[in-house]
PDB file of C-alpha atoms in Angstrom:
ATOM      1  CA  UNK X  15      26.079  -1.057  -6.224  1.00 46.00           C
ATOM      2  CA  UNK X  16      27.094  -3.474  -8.880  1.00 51.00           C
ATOM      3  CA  UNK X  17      24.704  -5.956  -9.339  1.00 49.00           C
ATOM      4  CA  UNK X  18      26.430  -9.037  -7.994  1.00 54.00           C
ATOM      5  CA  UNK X  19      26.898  -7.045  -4.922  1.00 58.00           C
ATOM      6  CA  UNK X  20      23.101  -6.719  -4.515  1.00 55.00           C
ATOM      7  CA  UNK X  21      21.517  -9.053  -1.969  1.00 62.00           C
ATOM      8  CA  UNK X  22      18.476  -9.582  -4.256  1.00 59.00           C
ATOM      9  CA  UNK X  23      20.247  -9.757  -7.500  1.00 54.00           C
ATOM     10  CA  UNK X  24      18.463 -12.902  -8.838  1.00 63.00           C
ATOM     11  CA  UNK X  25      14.670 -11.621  -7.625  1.00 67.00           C
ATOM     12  CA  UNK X  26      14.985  -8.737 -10.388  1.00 67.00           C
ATOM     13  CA  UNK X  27      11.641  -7.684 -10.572  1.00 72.00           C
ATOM     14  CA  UNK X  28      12.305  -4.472 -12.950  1.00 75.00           C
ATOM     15  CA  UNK X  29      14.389  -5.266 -15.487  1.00 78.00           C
ATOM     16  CA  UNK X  30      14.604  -4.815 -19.899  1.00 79.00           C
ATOM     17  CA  UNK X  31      16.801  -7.883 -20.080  1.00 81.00           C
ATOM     18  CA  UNK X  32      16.454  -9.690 -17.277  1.00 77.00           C
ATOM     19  CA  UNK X  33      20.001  -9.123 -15.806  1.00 79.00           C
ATOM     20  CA  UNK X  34      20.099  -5.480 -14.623  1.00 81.00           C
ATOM     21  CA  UNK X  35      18.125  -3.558 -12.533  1.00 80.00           C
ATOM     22  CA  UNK X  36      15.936  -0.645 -14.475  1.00 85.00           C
ATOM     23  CA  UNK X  37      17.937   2.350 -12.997  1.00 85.00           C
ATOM     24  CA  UNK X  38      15.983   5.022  -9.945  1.00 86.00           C
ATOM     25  CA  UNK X  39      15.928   7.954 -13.010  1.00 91.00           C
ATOM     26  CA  UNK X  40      14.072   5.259 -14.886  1.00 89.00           C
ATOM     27  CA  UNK X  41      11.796   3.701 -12.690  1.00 88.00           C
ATOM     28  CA  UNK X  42      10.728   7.343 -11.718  1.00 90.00           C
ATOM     29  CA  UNK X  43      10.458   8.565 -15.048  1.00 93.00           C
ATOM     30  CA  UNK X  44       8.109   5.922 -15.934  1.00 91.00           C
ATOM     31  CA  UNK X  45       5.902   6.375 -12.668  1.00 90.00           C
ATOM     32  CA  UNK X  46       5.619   9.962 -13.427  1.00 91.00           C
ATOM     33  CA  UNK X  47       3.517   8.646 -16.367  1.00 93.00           C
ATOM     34  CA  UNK X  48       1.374   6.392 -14.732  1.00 91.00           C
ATOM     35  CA  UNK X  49       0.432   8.459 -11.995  1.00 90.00           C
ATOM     36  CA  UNK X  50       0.038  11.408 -15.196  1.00 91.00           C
ATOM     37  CA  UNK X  51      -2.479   8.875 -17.135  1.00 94.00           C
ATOM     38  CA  UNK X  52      -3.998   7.841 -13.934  1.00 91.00           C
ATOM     39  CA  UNK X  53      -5.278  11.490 -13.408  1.00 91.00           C
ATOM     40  CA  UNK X  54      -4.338  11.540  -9.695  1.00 85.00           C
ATOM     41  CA  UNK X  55      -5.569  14.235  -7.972  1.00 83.00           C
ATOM     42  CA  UNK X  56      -3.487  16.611  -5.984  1.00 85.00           C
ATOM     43  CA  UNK X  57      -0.147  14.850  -6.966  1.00 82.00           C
ATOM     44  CA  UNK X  58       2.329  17.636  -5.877  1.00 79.00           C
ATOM     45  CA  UNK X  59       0.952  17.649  -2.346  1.00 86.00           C
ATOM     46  CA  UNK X  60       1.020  14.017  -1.832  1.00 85.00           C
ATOM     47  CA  UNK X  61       4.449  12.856  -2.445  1.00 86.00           C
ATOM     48  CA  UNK X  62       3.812   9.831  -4.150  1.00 89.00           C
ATOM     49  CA  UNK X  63       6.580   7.409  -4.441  1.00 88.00           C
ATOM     50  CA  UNK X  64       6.405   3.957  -6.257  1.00 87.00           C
ATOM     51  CA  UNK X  65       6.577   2.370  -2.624  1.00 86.00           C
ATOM     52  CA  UNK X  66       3.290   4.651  -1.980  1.00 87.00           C
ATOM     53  CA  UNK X  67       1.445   1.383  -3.621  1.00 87.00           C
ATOM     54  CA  UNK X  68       2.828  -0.470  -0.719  1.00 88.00           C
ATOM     55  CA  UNK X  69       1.070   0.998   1.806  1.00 86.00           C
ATOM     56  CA  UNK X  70      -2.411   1.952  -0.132  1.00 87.00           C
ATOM     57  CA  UNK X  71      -2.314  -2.129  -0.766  1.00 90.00           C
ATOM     58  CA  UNK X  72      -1.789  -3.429   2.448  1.00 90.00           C
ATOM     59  CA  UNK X  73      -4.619  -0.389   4.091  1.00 86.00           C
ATOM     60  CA  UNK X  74      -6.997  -1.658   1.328  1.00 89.00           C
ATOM     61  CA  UNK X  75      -6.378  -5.659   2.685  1.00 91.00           C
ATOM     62  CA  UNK X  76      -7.013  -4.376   5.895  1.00 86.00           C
ATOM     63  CA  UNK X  77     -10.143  -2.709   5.275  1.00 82.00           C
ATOM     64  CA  UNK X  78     -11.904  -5.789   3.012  1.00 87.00           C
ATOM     65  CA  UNK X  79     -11.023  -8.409   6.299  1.00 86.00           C
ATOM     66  CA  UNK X  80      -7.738  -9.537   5.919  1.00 91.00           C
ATOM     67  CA  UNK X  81      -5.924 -10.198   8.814  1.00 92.00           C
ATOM     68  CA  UNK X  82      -2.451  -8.355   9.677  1.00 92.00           C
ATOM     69  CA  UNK X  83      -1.030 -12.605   9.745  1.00 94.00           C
ATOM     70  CA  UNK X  84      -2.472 -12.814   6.271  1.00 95.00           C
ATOM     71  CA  UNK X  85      -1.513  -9.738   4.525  1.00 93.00           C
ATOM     72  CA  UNK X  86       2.219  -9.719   6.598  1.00 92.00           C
ATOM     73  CA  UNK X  87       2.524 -13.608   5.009  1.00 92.00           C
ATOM     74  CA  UNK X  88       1.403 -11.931   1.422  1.00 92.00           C
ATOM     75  CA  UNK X  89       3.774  -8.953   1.363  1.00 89.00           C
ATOM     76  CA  UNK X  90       6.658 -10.671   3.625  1.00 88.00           C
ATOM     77  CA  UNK X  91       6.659  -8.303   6.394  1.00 89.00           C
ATOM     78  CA  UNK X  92       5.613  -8.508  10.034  1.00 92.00           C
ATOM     79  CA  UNK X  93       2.492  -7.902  11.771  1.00 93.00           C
ATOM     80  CA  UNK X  94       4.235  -5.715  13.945  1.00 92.00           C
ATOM     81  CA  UNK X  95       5.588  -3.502  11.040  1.00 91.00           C
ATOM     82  CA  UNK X  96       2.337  -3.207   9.551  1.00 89.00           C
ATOM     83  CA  UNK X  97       0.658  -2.082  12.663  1.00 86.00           C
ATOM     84  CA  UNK X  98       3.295   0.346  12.988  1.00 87.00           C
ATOM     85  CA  UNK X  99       3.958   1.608   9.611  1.00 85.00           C
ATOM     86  CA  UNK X 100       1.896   1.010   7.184  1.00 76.00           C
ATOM     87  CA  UNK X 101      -1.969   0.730   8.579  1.00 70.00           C
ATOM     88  CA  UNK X 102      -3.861   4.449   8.351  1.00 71.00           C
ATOM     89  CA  UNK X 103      -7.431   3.975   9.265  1.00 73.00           C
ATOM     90  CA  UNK X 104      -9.681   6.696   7.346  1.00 77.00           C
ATOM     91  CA  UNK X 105     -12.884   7.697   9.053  1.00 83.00           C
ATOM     92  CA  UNK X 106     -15.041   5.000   7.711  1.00 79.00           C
ATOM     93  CA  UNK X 107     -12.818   2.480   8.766  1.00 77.00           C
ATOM     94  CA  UNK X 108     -12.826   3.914  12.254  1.00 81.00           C
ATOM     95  CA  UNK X 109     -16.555   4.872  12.084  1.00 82.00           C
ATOM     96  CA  UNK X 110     -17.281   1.131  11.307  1.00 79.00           C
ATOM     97  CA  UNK X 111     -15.160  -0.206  13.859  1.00 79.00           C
ATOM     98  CA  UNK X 112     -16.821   1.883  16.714  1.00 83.00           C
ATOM     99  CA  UNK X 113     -20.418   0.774  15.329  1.00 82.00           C
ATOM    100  CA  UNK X 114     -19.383  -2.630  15.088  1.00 83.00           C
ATOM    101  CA  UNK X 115     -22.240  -4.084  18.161  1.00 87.00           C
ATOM    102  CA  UNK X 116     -24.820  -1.779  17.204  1.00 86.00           C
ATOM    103  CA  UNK X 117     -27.090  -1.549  14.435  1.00 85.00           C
ATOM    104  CA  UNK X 118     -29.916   1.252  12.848  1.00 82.00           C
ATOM    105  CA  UNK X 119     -33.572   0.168  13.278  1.00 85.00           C
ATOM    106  CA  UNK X 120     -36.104   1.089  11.612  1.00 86.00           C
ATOM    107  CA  UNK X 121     -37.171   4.105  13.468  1.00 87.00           C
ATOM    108  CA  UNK X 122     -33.032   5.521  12.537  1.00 84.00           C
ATOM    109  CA  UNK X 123     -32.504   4.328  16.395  1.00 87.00           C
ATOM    110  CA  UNK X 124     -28.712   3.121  17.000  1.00 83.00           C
ATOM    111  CA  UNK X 125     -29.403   0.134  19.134  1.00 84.00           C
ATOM    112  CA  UNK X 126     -26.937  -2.530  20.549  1.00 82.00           C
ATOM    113  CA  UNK X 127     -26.897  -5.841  18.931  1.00 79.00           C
TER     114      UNK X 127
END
């Protein structure tokens, strides 16, 4: 698509000369690096993509307190769409959010607060 054509094509945000969009080849080439100097673990199995970031960034707002209003406002999405697409709990998040009233005494007895 030329880039007059593109709905976005003043909000470049990957570009050499501020003009043109940095092609797909490109962009991926240059990911493959990062994600090689990174050192990311079990790379072929995962099927990391640049948008990949995406939804690790919004998970990690979710988990430190943010709510979905906030982080939908910061990454111009809904709140339905990230409760739909993008928010994976892991097991602490889960295990935290069952053990939310309740607390460990001092005996190691799970008590209601």
């Amino acid at each position: 698509m030329p880039l007059q054509e593109h709905p976005y094509a003043d909000k470049l945000i990957f570009s050499v000369n501020g003009k043109s969009r940095i092609s797909e080849r490109a962009l991926l080439y240059h990911f493959d690096k990062i994600l090689t100097l990174a050192e990311i673990a079990n790379r072929s199995k995962r099927s990391l993509v640049p948008y990949s970031f995406r939804h690790f960034y919004i998970t990690e707002r979710i988990k430190s307190g943010r709510t979905y209003s906030q982080i939908a406002d910061a990454c111009g999405t809904s709140v339905a769409q990230i409760e739909k697409v993008y928010y994976h709990p892991d097991d602490e998040t889960m295990t935290t959010h069952a053990l939310a009233d309740y607390t460990v005494n001092v005996n190691g007895v799970i008590t209601q607060i």
